[in-house]
Amino acid sequence: MKTKYIFITAIIVLVIANSCQKDLPQYTEFKSYTYTENDETGGNWNPVLLENATAIDIAAPEVVTSTQYQAEIEDLKSKIANINGNQRNSIDYWTNNAVVRWNEIALELIAKYNLIPGPNEDGSYTLPNPTNPDGPPAFPFAHPPYACRALAYLSVAQFDGLISAWHYKYQYNRPAPYQLDESISYAYEPNEIPSYPSDGAVLARVSKNILTAMFPLEAEYLEKMENEHLESLLLSGGNVKSDIDAGVTIANTVSQIALERASNDGMKNAQAPKAVSDSIKAAAFERFGWQWDNLELPVRPVGLTPLFGKVTMWNVDDVESVRPIPPPALDSDEYRDDVEILKNYADNMTEEYRAIANFWQDGLGTYTPPGHWNRFANEFIVESKMNPLRSARTMAYMNMAIMDAGISCWDAKYYYHYPRPIQTIPGFKTIAGTPNFPSYTSGHSVFSAAASEVLAYIFPEKSDLVRGWAEEAAISRVYGGIHWTFDATVGTDQGRNVAQYTIDVAKLDGAD
């Protein structure tokens, strides 16, 4: 057993050592900024999980002339007068758009837990178990399906919570402390968004709750980050305690609703037992006369999440309605032509092809392909100077589309159970590993196409750029020898098709 674990650890070290700077998600140069717009009517936008913005009842705050509020102001001023260096650093870190910061934290956790569980001494595998997160192996294995789901629930809960917060902000219109008392200096760029309830508090509590459920071994770390974030909201001069308490109330309700959905979405059954996995494989062989075989060493007995394709989607009613056309038969001219294409890439590998394959690899120890697109979105959000509500909207729609696309992709993978090039081309070798799931369609292609379409909708000036990136991500898997060209091209069309369902919802949510 020790030898096997040493081998796996060595592979992980090599992967991490060769990963690009893109795999370190923190933006050290990201600072607070003046919002392009305040979205005063944001409380009227359509939420995803809540029936409407008023589904959570928040009482009217104390008026600013009240004894209670003035006591909060004095307490705040006392705390600010005694601020220390660590607290100043925390204020600088959280900025005035913590959607980006909490997304970074999620990406860091995904990368940390994106490690394949090793084999037992007898060659068997023990799967990560949420009821025993300490393991071994530790829970979770943050593979792409797990990652896209964690990011979707995080983003949707943030979005719904902020819609509710925005509604009450403009219903009660209580100004921020620094707007009421000239002796309070605001740490960030001033804005006219009311302070009650605190949008930052919504983000802090929602993010802590969702990410703790997804990464239970990080509960202590996440609570620490939440506490630092909540404290920074006070010390920045932007909120008093009652602002924060109201935001936490919204967050607790929203995160409970989100986690109830998560507990019943089918993900707990996605990693099916061997008997179920074998029956899926046999059904594909009976339908098509082919089957994917795992060629990893050592071989894991079950493919990765065979039933992820049955997880509840966000904006598509029936996964079969978006299932792509069948791949080419193994005795067809189209298949034989593709064999020659892959052989030609392998025999004439260029530095450019290799660099593209490596850049988009997003394998072990990284934040996966969904995380890669979250990083792009974060950069666009900061560049566009979006406020937290509009930032959360961007992330929610993109991550719902990515998750729906991933579910559709995994449905196709295990329905068609198509073999990978390494299985059917004699002597063929990849430069990018051997994934533990069938070939058709390409996950990178589907994830990337879905993400790029939502980003093109939200940032139309970047549409050519992001669609070009998606096509490069798709072909990168062909360069790496992981996929057939039709895995990539059909997968790209599939991701775009699935994303349109989410875009159609977004167009009617009241934000445009």
Short mmCIF file of C-alpha atoms in Angstrom, two decimals:
data_model
loop_
_atom_site.label_atom_id
_atom_site.label_comp_id
_atom_site.label_asym_id
_atom_site.label_seq_id
_atom_site.Cartn_x
_atom_site.Cartn_y
_atom_site.Cartn_z
CA MET A 1 0.00 0.00 0.00
CA LYS A 2 2.83 2.42 0.83
CA THR A 3 4.33 2.06 -2.65
CA LYS A 4 1.00 2.79 -4.32
CA TYR A 5 0.45 5.92 -2.25
CA ILE A 6 3.99 7.15 -2.98
CA PHE A 7 3.30 6.73 -6.71
CA ILE A 8 0.04 8.69 -6.53
CA THR A 9 1.62 11.41 -4.39
CA ALA A 10 4.46 11.79 -6.89
CA ILE A 11 1.99 12.27 -9.72
CA ILE A 12 0.10 14.89 -7.70
CA VAL A 13 3.32 16.77 -6.91
CA LEU A 14 4.26 16.82 -10.59
CA VAL A 15 0.84 18.12 -11.56
CA ILE A 16 0.95 20.89 -8.98
CA ALA A 17 4.55 21.79 -9.78
CA ASN A 18 3.75 22.18 -13.46
CA SER A 19 0.49 24.05 -13.02
CA CYS A 20 0.31 27.60 -14.35
CA GLN A 21 -0.18 30.77 -12.35
CA LYS A 22 -3.87 30.48 -13.25
CA ASP A 23 -4.16 27.75 -10.61
CA LEU A 24 -3.54 30.27 -7.82
CA PRO A 25 -6.88 32.08 -7.72
CA GLN A 26 -6.25 34.96 -5.30
CA TYR A 27 -6.14 38.41 -6.88
CA THR A 28 -3.48 40.25 -4.89
CA GLU A 29 -4.03 43.44 -6.90
CA PHE A 30 -7.82 43.47 -6.55
CA LYS A 31 -8.88 46.55 -4.58
CA SER A 32 -12.22 48.17 -3.82
CA TYR A 33 -13.71 50.35 -6.51
CA THR A 34 -16.58 52.68 -7.34
CA TYR A 35 -19.53 50.67 -8.64
CA THR A 36 -20.62 51.36 -12.20
CA GLU A 37 -24.25 51.27 -11.03
CA ASN A 38 -26.16 50.70 -7.80
CA ASP A 39 -29.11 48.73 -9.24
CA GLU A 40 -31.70 50.48 -7.09
CA THR A 41 -34.44 48.19 -8.44
CA GLY A 42 -32.46 45.01 -7.81
CA GLY A 43 -34.89 43.96 -5.11
CA ASN A 44 -37.46 43.43 -7.85
CA TRP A 45 -35.36 40.93 -9.77
CA ASN A 46 -36.51 37.30 -9.89
CA PRO A 47 -34.64 35.05 -7.47
CA VAL A 48 -33.85 31.40 -8.22
CA LEU A 49 -34.82 29.56 -5.03
CA LEU A 50 -36.99 32.10 -3.23
CA GLU A 51 -40.51 32.74 -4.41
CA ASN A 52 -39.74 36.46 -4.34
CA ALA A 53 -37.58 38.99 -2.50
CA THR A 54 -40.07 39.30 0.37
CA ALA A 55 -40.18 35.56 1.10
CA ILE A 56 -37.85 36.34 4.00
CA ASP A 57 -39.38 38.86 6.40
CA ILE A 58 -37.02 41.51 7.76
CA ALA A 59 -38.40 43.98 10.28
CA ALA A 60 -37.98 47.70 9.90
CA PRO A 61 -34.76 49.01 11.46
CA GLU A 62 -34.52 51.55 14.26
CA VAL A 63 -34.60 55.11 12.96
CA VAL A 64 -31.25 56.84 12.92
CA THR A 65 -32.30 59.32 15.62
CA SER A 66 -33.23 56.57 18.08
CA THR A 67 -31.29 55.93 21.26
CA GLN A 68 -30.61 52.37 20.13
CA TYR A 69 -29.13 53.42 16.79
CA GLN A 70 -27.02 56.19 18.29
CA ALA A 71 -25.62 53.66 20.76
CA GLU A 72 -24.63 51.47 17.81
CA ILE A 73 -22.87 54.43 16.19
CA GLU A 74 -20.90 55.16 19.36
CA ASP A 75 -19.93 51.50 19.71
CA LEU A 76 -18.79 51.49 16.08
CA LYS A 77 -16.67 54.62 16.55
CA SER A 78 -15.03 53.08 19.60
CA LYS A 79 -14.12 49.93 17.66
CA ILE A 80 -12.73 51.94 14.74
CA ALA A 81 -10.62 54.05 17.11
CA ASN A 82 -8.93 50.90 18.39
CA ILE A 83 -8.36 49.15 15.07
CA ASN A 84 -5.13 47.16 14.73
CA GLY A 85 -2.91 46.23 11.78
CA ASN A 86 -4.44 42.81 11.20
CA GLN A 87 -7.91 44.32 11.10
CA ARG A 88 -6.77 46.92 8.56
CA ASN A 89 -5.37 44.13 6.40
CA SER A 90 -8.67 42.29 6.67
CA ILE A 91 -10.60 45.37 5.54
CA ASP A 92 -8.28 45.71 2.54
CA TYR A 93 -8.67 42.01 1.69
CA TRP A 94 -12.47 41.86 1.72
CA THR A 95 -12.93 45.05 -0.32
CA ASN A 96 -16.42 46.23 -1.23
CA ASN A 97 -17.20 43.24 -3.45
CA ALA A 98 -16.86 40.05 -1.43
CA VAL A 99 -18.58 37.98 -4.13
CA VAL A 100 -15.16 37.78 -5.74
CA ARG A 101 -13.36 36.99 -2.49
CA TRP A 102 -15.71 34.18 -1.48
CA ASN A 103 -15.51 32.73 -4.97
CA GLU A 104 -11.72 32.74 -4.68
CA ILE A 105 -12.00 30.85 -1.39
CA ALA A 106 -14.25 28.28 -3.07
CA LEU A 107 -11.72 27.84 -5.89
CA GLU A 108 -8.92 27.37 -3.39
CA LEU A 109 -10.88 24.64 -1.59
CA ILE A 110 -11.74 22.91 -4.86
CA ALA A 111 -8.06 22.82 -5.79
CA LYS A 112 -7.11 21.54 -2.33
CA TYR A 113 -9.61 18.67 -2.48
CA ASN A 114 -9.23 17.81 -6.16
CA LEU A 115 -7.19 14.69 -5.40
CA ILE A 116 -8.03 11.13 -6.47
CA PRO A 117 -8.49 8.80 -3.49
CA GLY A 118 -5.72 6.19 -3.47
CA PRO A 119 -6.21 2.40 -3.51
CA ASN A 120 -6.28 0.21 -0.44
CA GLU A 121 -3.63 -2.43 0.19
CA ASP A 122 -5.74 -5.12 -1.50
CA GLY A 123 -6.24 -2.97 -4.61
CA SER A 124 -9.81 -1.98 -3.71
CA TYR A 125 -10.98 1.59 -3.31
CA THR A 126 -12.79 3.31 -0.46
CA LEU A 127 -14.82 6.26 -1.69
CA PRO A 128 -15.00 9.58 0.21
CA ASN A 129 -18.00 9.55 2.52
CA PRO A 130 -19.79 12.75 3.64
CA THR A 131 -20.89 11.03 6.85
CA ASN A 132 -17.21 10.38 7.68
CA PRO A 133 -15.42 13.34 6.11
CA ASP A 134 -12.14 12.65 7.94
CA GLY A 135 -11.86 9.39 6.02
CA PRO A 136 -9.59 8.03 4.87
CA PRO A 137 -10.04 9.12 2.19
CA ALA A 138 -11.02 12.68 3.06
CA PHE A 139 -14.32 14.02 1.76
CA PRO A 140 -14.82 15.40 -0.81
CA PHE A 141 -12.97 14.44 -3.95
CA ALA A 142 -13.56 17.78 -5.69
CA HIS A 143 -13.65 16.50 -9.29
CA PRO A 144 -15.33 18.62 -12.01
CA PRO A 145 -18.93 17.46 -11.35
CA TYR A 146 -18.48 18.12 -7.63
CA ALA A 147 -16.82 21.47 -8.28
CA CYS A 148 -19.48 22.78 -10.66
CA ARG A 149 -22.22 21.83 -8.22
CA ALA A 150 -20.50 23.50 -5.25
CA LEU A 151 -20.02 26.69 -7.27
CA ALA A 152 -23.62 26.67 -8.47
CA TYR A 153 -25.13 26.36 -4.99
CA LEU A 154 -22.76 28.99 -3.61
CA SER A 155 -23.56 31.48 -6.38
CA VAL A 156 -27.31 30.92 -6.42
CA ALA A 157 -27.59 31.31 -2.63
CA GLN A 158 -25.53 34.51 -2.78
CA PHE A 159 -27.72 35.88 -5.58
CA ASP A 160 -31.04 35.14 -3.88
CA GLY A 161 -29.80 36.51 -0.58
CA LEU A 162 -28.67 39.76 -2.18
CA ILE A 163 -31.95 40.22 -4.07
CA SER A 164 -33.75 40.03 -0.72
CA ALA A 165 -31.23 42.40 0.86
CA TRP A 166 -31.58 44.89 -1.98
CA HIS A 167 -35.36 44.87 -1.61
CA TYR A 168 -35.21 45.81 2.06
CA LYS A 169 -32.36 48.27 1.54
CA TYR A 170 -34.51 50.42 -0.67
CA GLN A 171 -37.70 49.81 1.28
CA TYR A 172 -36.18 51.13 4.51
CA ASN A 173 -33.49 53.42 3.04
CA ARG A 174 -31.30 53.63 6.14
CA PRO A 175 -28.02 55.37 5.25
CA ALA A 176 -24.64 53.93 6.09
CA PRO A 177 -22.93 55.10 9.30
CA TYR A 178 -20.28 57.12 7.47
CA GLN A 179 -23.05 59.03 5.69
CA LEU A 180 -24.64 60.01 9.01
CA ASP A 181 -21.55 60.86 11.04
CA GLU A 182 -18.75 62.84 9.42
CA SER A 183 -16.26 61.60 12.01
CA ILE A 184 -16.56 58.07 10.56
CA SER A 185 -14.25 57.57 7.61
CA TYR A 186 -15.38 54.91 5.11
CA ALA A 187 -12.63 52.47 4.11
CA TYR A 188 -13.96 52.02 0.58
CA GLU A 189 -15.29 54.19 -2.22
CA PRO A 190 -18.54 55.88 -1.10
CA ASN A 191 -21.85 54.86 -2.67
CA GLU A 192 -25.52 55.63 -2.16
CA ILE A 193 -26.65 52.05 -1.46
CA PRO A 194 -28.52 51.88 1.91
CA SER A 195 -26.82 49.86 4.62
CA TYR A 196 -29.74 47.90 6.12
CA PRO A 197 -29.58 44.95 5.76
CA SER A 198 -25.87 44.46 5.14
CA ASP A 199 -25.16 42.82 1.78
CA GLY A 200 -21.70 41.89 3.05
CA ALA A 201 -23.22 40.01 5.97
CA VAL A 202 -25.47 38.10 3.57
CA LEU A 203 -22.41 37.05 1.59
CA ALA A 204 -20.35 36.14 4.65
CA ARG A 205 -22.97 33.89 6.25
CA VAL A 206 -24.35 32.33 3.05
CA SER A 207 -20.86 31.54 1.78
CA LYS A 208 -19.75 30.06 5.09
CA ASN A 209 -22.87 27.90 5.31
CA ILE A 210 -22.76 26.57 1.74
CA LEU A 211 -19.03 25.97 1.61
CA THR A 212 -19.02 24.27 5.02
CA ALA A 213 -21.62 21.81 3.73
CA MET A 214 -19.54 21.19 0.61
CA PHE A 215 -16.17 21.05 2.42
CA PRO A 216 -16.95 19.93 5.98
CA LEU A 217 -13.31 19.53 7.02
CA GLU A 218 -12.86 23.27 6.42
CA ALA A 219 -15.53 24.35 8.93
CA GLU A 220 -13.07 26.01 11.31
CA TYR A 221 -11.28 27.86 8.50
CA LEU A 222 -14.54 29.03 6.95
CA GLU A 223 -15.88 30.27 10.29
CA LYS A 224 -12.65 32.22 10.76
CA MET A 225 -13.05 33.82 7.33
CA GLU A 226 -16.68 34.65 8.04
CA ASN A 227 -15.81 36.28 11.36
CA GLU A 228 -13.08 38.36 9.73
CA HIS A 229 -15.45 39.42 6.97
CA LEU A 230 -18.23 40.40 9.39
CA GLU A 231 -15.80 42.36 11.55
CA SER A 232 -14.45 44.18 8.50
CA LEU A 233 -17.99 45.33 7.63
CA LEU A 234 -18.16 47.17 10.95
CA LEU A 235 -14.62 48.49 10.96
CA SER A 236 -14.92 49.79 7.41
CA GLY A 237 -17.54 52.26 8.63
CA GLY A 238 -20.13 50.82 6.29
CA ASN A 239 -22.42 49.01 8.75
CA VAL A 240 -23.61 48.96 12.32
CA LYS A 241 -24.36 45.71 14.11
CA SER A 242 -28.11 45.72 13.38
CA ASP A 243 -27.32 45.99 9.64
CA ILE A 244 -25.19 42.89 9.96
CA ASP A 245 -27.69 40.98 12.08
CA ALA A 246 -30.41 41.54 9.46
CA GLY A 247 -28.11 40.35 6.69
CA VAL A 248 -27.28 37.21 8.66
CA THR A 249 -31.00 36.49 9.09
CA ILE A 250 -31.51 36.58 5.33
CA ALA A 251 -28.44 34.44 4.78
CA ASN A 252 -29.46 31.71 7.20
CA THR A 253 -32.84 31.26 5.53
CA VAL A 254 -31.48 31.32 1.99
CA SER A 255 -28.68 28.88 2.72
CA GLN A 256 -31.11 26.50 4.43
CA ILE A 257 -33.32 26.48 1.33
CA ALA A 258 -30.31 25.97 -0.94
CA LEU A 259 -28.95 23.10 1.14
CA GLU A 260 -32.37 21.43 1.29
CA ARG A 261 -32.39 21.43 -2.51
CA ALA A 262 -28.85 20.08 -2.56
CA SER A 263 -29.74 17.22 -0.22
CA ASN A 264 -32.44 16.07 -2.63
CA ASP A 265 -30.89 16.77 -6.03
CA GLY A 266 -29.55 13.24 -6.55
CA MET A 267 -25.85 13.97 -6.12
CA LYS A 268 -25.56 11.57 -3.20
CA ASN A 269 -26.32 8.74 -5.64
CA ALA A 270 -24.07 9.96 -8.46
CA GLN A 271 -21.13 7.75 -7.52
CA ALA A 272 -22.98 4.49 -8.15
CA PRO A 273 -21.85 1.09 -6.86
CA LYS A 274 -20.09 -1.35 -9.20
CA ALA A 275 -23.22 -3.36 -9.98
CA VAL A 276 -25.02 -0.26 -11.22
CA SER A 277 -21.96 0.92 -13.12
CA ASP A 278 -21.63 -2.48 -14.80
CA SER A 279 -25.30 -2.48 -15.79
CA ILE A 280 -24.91 0.97 -17.42
CA LYS A 281 -21.94 -0.34 -19.36
CA ALA A 282 -23.78 -3.47 -20.46
CA ALA A 283 -26.79 -1.44 -21.61
CA ALA A 284 -24.57 0.72 -23.79
CA PHE A 285 -22.92 -2.31 -25.34
CA GLU A 286 -26.31 -3.81 -26.13
CA ARG A 287 -27.45 -0.55 -27.76
CA PHE A 288 -24.32 0.31 -29.71
CA GLY A 289 -21.90 -2.61 -29.71
CA TRP A 290 -19.14 -0.69 -27.93
CA GLN A 291 -18.19 0.20 -24.36
CA TRP A 292 -15.62 2.29 -22.59
CA ASP A 293 -13.02 0.46 -20.51
CA ASN A 294 -10.94 2.18 -17.86
CA LEU A 295 -7.23 1.93 -18.76
CA GLU A 296 -5.89 3.67 -15.65
CA LEU A 297 -3.17 2.01 -13.61
CA PRO A 298 -4.20 0.96 -11.03
CA VAL A 299 -7.74 0.60 -12.37
CA ARG A 300 -10.62 1.97 -10.35
CA PRO A 301 -13.53 -0.45 -10.60
CA VAL A 302 -16.19 2.23 -11.16
CA GLY A 303 -16.17 5.23 -13.47
CA LEU A 304 -16.45 8.70 -12.01
CA THR A 305 -20.05 9.57 -11.01
CA PRO A 306 -21.97 7.39 -13.52
CA LEU A 307 -25.29 8.86 -12.31
CA PHE A 308 -24.33 12.53 -12.30
CA GLY A 309 -26.44 12.75 -15.45
CA LYS A 310 -29.51 12.14 -13.29
CA VAL A 311 -28.88 15.03 -10.88
CA THR A 312 -31.58 17.70 -10.89
CA MET A 313 -30.86 20.47 -13.37
CA TRP A 314 -31.48 24.15 -12.75
CA ASN A 315 -33.04 25.36 -15.98
CA VAL A 316 -33.53 22.28 -18.19
CA ASP A 317 -36.57 20.12 -17.43
CA ASP A 318 -35.42 16.91 -19.11
CA VAL A 319 -31.78 15.91 -19.65
CA GLU A 320 -32.75 13.66 -22.55
CA SER A 321 -34.06 16.70 -24.44
CA VAL A 322 -30.51 18.06 -24.65
CA ARG A 323 -28.75 14.75 -25.24
CA PRO A 324 -26.46 15.07 -28.30
CA ILE A 325 -26.53 12.92 -31.44
CA PRO A 326 -24.81 9.52 -31.27
CA PRO A 327 -21.06 9.40 -31.91
CA PRO A 328 -19.71 7.64 -35.05
CA ALA A 329 -19.79 3.87 -35.22
CA LEU A 330 -16.38 2.27 -34.77
CA ASP A 331 -16.49 0.88 -38.32
CA SER A 332 -17.53 4.18 -39.96
CA ASP A 333 -15.48 6.42 -42.24
CA GLU A 334 -15.97 9.30 -39.81
CA TYR A 335 -14.38 7.28 -37.03
CA ARG A 336 -11.47 6.14 -39.24
CA ASP A 337 -10.85 9.72 -40.37
CA ASP A 338 -10.69 10.83 -36.76
CA VAL A 339 -8.16 8.12 -35.94
CA GLU A 340 -5.87 9.59 -38.59
CA ILE A 341 -6.38 13.11 -37.22
CA LEU A 342 -5.36 12.05 -33.73
CA LYS A 343 -2.38 10.07 -35.01
CA ASN A 344 -1.26 13.12 -36.97
CA TYR A 345 -1.43 15.35 -33.87
CA ALA A 346 0.50 12.79 -31.85
CA ASP A 347 3.19 12.37 -34.52
CA ASN A 348 3.52 16.11 -35.16
CA MET A 349 3.06 17.58 -31.70
CA THR A 350 4.17 21.23 -31.65
CA GLU A 351 5.10 23.44 -28.74
CA GLU A 352 1.96 25.47 -29.39
CA TYR A 353 -0.32 22.42 -29.23
CA ARG A 354 1.42 21.19 -26.11
CA ALA A 355 1.13 24.61 -24.45
CA ILE A 356 -2.59 24.79 -25.25
CA ALA A 357 -3.14 21.26 -23.89
CA ASN A 358 -1.26 22.14 -20.69
CA PHE A 359 -2.97 25.50 -20.15
CA TRP A 360 -6.43 23.98 -20.28
CA GLN A 361 -5.52 20.75 -18.48
CA ASP A 362 -7.12 21.79 -15.13
CA GLY A 363 -6.39 18.39 -13.64
CA LEU A 364 -5.48 17.18 -10.16
CA GLY A 365 -4.63 19.86 -7.64
CA THR A 366 -6.32 22.62 -9.68
CA TYR A 367 -9.73 24.25 -9.49
CA THR A 368 -11.00 22.17 -12.47
CA PRO A 369 -12.48 23.50 -15.76
CA PRO A 370 -15.53 25.06 -14.04
CA GLY A 371 -13.18 26.89 -11.69
CA HIS A 372 -11.12 28.14 -14.62
CA TRP A 373 -14.19 29.90 -16.01
CA ASN A 374 -15.06 31.29 -12.58
CA ARG A 375 -11.68 32.95 -12.55
CA PHE A 376 -12.39 34.57 -15.91
CA ALA A 377 -15.75 35.78 -14.60
CA ASN A 378 -14.13 37.25 -11.49
CA GLU A 379 -11.70 39.21 -13.63
CA PHE A 380 -14.51 40.55 -15.83
CA ILE A 381 -16.58 41.53 -12.78
CA VAL A 382 -13.74 43.56 -11.31
CA GLU A 383 -12.89 45.10 -14.67
CA SER A 384 -16.54 46.11 -15.14
CA LYS A 385 -16.77 47.40 -11.54
CA MET A 386 -19.97 45.51 -10.81
CA ASN A 387 -21.67 45.90 -7.46
CA PRO A 388 -22.12 42.72 -5.35
CA LEU A 389 -25.71 42.06 -6.51
CA ARG A 390 -24.86 42.19 -10.20
CA SER A 391 -21.69 40.19 -9.54
CA ALA A 392 -23.70 37.48 -7.83
CA ARG A 393 -26.14 37.43 -10.74
CA THR A 394 -23.25 36.87 -13.16
CA MET A 395 -21.87 34.00 -11.10
CA ALA A 396 -25.28 32.42 -10.46
CA TYR A 397 -26.28 32.22 -14.11
CA MET A 398 -22.86 31.13 -15.29
CA ASN A 399 -22.54 28.40 -12.66
CA MET A 400 -26.09 27.14 -13.15
CA ALA A 401 -25.35 26.84 -16.87
CA ILE A 402 -22.04 25.08 -16.18
CA MET A 403 -23.71 22.60 -13.82
CA ASP A 404 -26.60 21.92 -16.22
CA ALA A 405 -24.08 21.45 -19.01
CA GLY A 406 -22.04 19.07 -16.86
CA ILE A 407 -25.13 17.01 -16.04
CA SER A 408 -25.98 16.84 -19.74
CA CYS A 409 -22.41 15.86 -20.58
CA TRP A 410 -22.33 13.06 -18.00
CA ASP A 411 -25.69 11.81 -19.26
CA ALA A 412 -24.17 11.51 -22.74
CA LYS A 413 -20.97 9.96 -21.43
CA TYR A 414 -22.68 7.07 -19.71
CA TYR A 415 -25.56 6.68 -22.14
CA TYR A 416 -23.23 6.28 -25.11
CA HIS A 417 -20.29 4.84 -23.09
CA TYR A 418 -17.96 5.64 -25.98
CA PRO A 419 -14.35 4.42 -25.77
CA ARG A 420 -11.45 6.85 -25.64
CA PRO A 421 -8.72 6.99 -28.31
CA ILE A 422 -6.25 5.23 -26.04
CA GLN A 423 -8.60 2.23 -25.94
CA THR A 424 -9.19 1.73 -29.66
CA ILE A 425 -6.04 3.04 -31.41
CA PRO A 426 -3.25 0.45 -30.98
CA GLY A 427 -0.17 1.88 -29.28
CA PHE A 428 -1.72 5.34 -28.88
CA LYS A 429 -0.51 7.47 -25.97
CA THR A 430 -1.87 10.68 -24.44
CA ILE A 431 0.04 13.65 -23.07
CA ALA A 432 -2.66 14.50 -20.57
CA GLY A 433 -3.47 11.42 -18.49
CA THR A 434 -6.38 8.98 -18.68
CA PRO A 435 -9.70 10.20 -17.24
CA ASN A 436 -11.89 7.74 -15.39
CA PHE A 437 -15.06 8.15 -17.46
CA PRO A 438 -16.19 7.64 -21.06
CA SER A 439 -15.11 9.86 -23.92
CA TYR A 440 -18.20 11.29 -25.61
CA THR A 441 -18.76 14.19 -25.12
CA SER A 442 -15.80 16.20 -23.82
CA GLY A 443 -16.40 17.69 -20.38
CA HIS A 444 -13.94 20.52 -21.03
CA SER A 445 -15.83 21.38 -24.21
CA VAL A 446 -19.28 21.32 -22.63
CA PHE A 447 -18.31 23.20 -19.46
CA SER A 448 -16.38 25.83 -21.43
CA ALA A 449 -19.02 26.39 -24.10
CA ALA A 450 -21.75 26.84 -21.50
CA ALA A 451 -19.68 29.27 -19.45
CA SER A 452 -18.60 31.25 -22.48
CA GLU A 453 -22.19 31.70 -23.71
CA VAL A 454 -23.34 33.15 -20.39
CA LEU A 455 -20.30 35.41 -20.24
CA ALA A 456 -20.94 36.51 -23.84
CA TYR A 457 -24.52 37.39 -22.84
CA ILE A 458 -23.45 39.39 -19.78
CA PHE A 459 -20.32 40.90 -21.34
CA PRO A 460 -21.22 41.18 -25.04
CA GLU A 461 -18.07 43.14 -25.77
CA LYS A 462 -16.11 40.01 -24.84
CA SER A 463 -18.22 37.52 -26.81
CA ASP A 464 -15.62 36.79 -29.48
CA LEU A 465 -12.91 36.44 -26.86
CA VAL A 466 -14.72 34.01 -24.57
CA ARG A 467 -16.12 31.91 -27.42
CA GLY A 468 -12.62 31.65 -28.83
CA TRP A 469 -11.36 30.50 -25.46
CA ALA A 470 -14.08 27.87 -25.30
CA GLU A 471 -13.10 26.50 -28.71
CA GLU A 472 -9.45 26.44 -27.65
CA ALA A 473 -10.36 24.58 -24.46
CA ALA A 474 -12.24 22.03 -26.58
CA ILE A 475 -9.45 21.40 -29.08
CA SER A 476 -6.90 21.25 -26.25
CA ARG A 477 -8.30 17.86 -25.26
CA VAL A 478 -7.79 16.59 -28.79
CA TYR A 479 -4.20 17.85 -28.77
CA GLY A 480 -3.71 16.03 -25.48
CA GLY A 481 -4.95 12.75 -26.97
CA ILE A 482 -7.77 12.58 -24.42
CA HIS A 483 -10.65 13.03 -26.86
CA TRP A 484 -11.85 12.55 -30.40
CA THR A 485 -12.49 15.69 -32.46
CA PHE A 486 -16.23 14.96 -32.45
CA ASP A 487 -16.14 14.79 -28.64
CA ALA A 488 -14.98 18.40 -28.77
CA THR A 489 -17.13 19.80 -31.58
CA VAL A 490 -20.37 18.12 -30.53
CA GLY A 491 -19.57 18.92 -26.90
CA THR A 492 -19.16 22.59 -27.75
CA ASP A 493 -22.55 22.64 -29.47
CA GLN A 494 -24.05 20.78 -26.52
CA GLY A 495 -22.71 23.30 -23.98
CA ARG A 496 -24.03 26.21 -26.01
CA ASN A 497 -27.42 24.59 -26.37
CA VAL A 498 -27.76 23.89 -22.65
CA ALA A 499 -26.56 27.37 -21.70
CA GLN A 500 -29.31 28.95 -23.76
CA TYR A 501 -31.91 27.63 -21.31
CA THR A 502 -30.23 29.58 -18.52
CA ILE A 503 -29.78 32.68 -20.67
CA ASP A 504 -33.48 32.62 -21.54
CA VAL A 505 -34.28 32.68 -17.81
CA ALA A 506 -31.78 35.47 -17.20
CA LYS A 507 -33.35 37.63 -19.89
CA LEU A 508 -36.64 37.60 -17.99
CA ASP A 509 -35.37 38.18 -14.45
CA GLY A 510 -35.81 41.96 -14.55
CA ALA A 511 -32.12 42.90 -14.45
CA ASP A 512 -31.61 43.84 -18.12
#
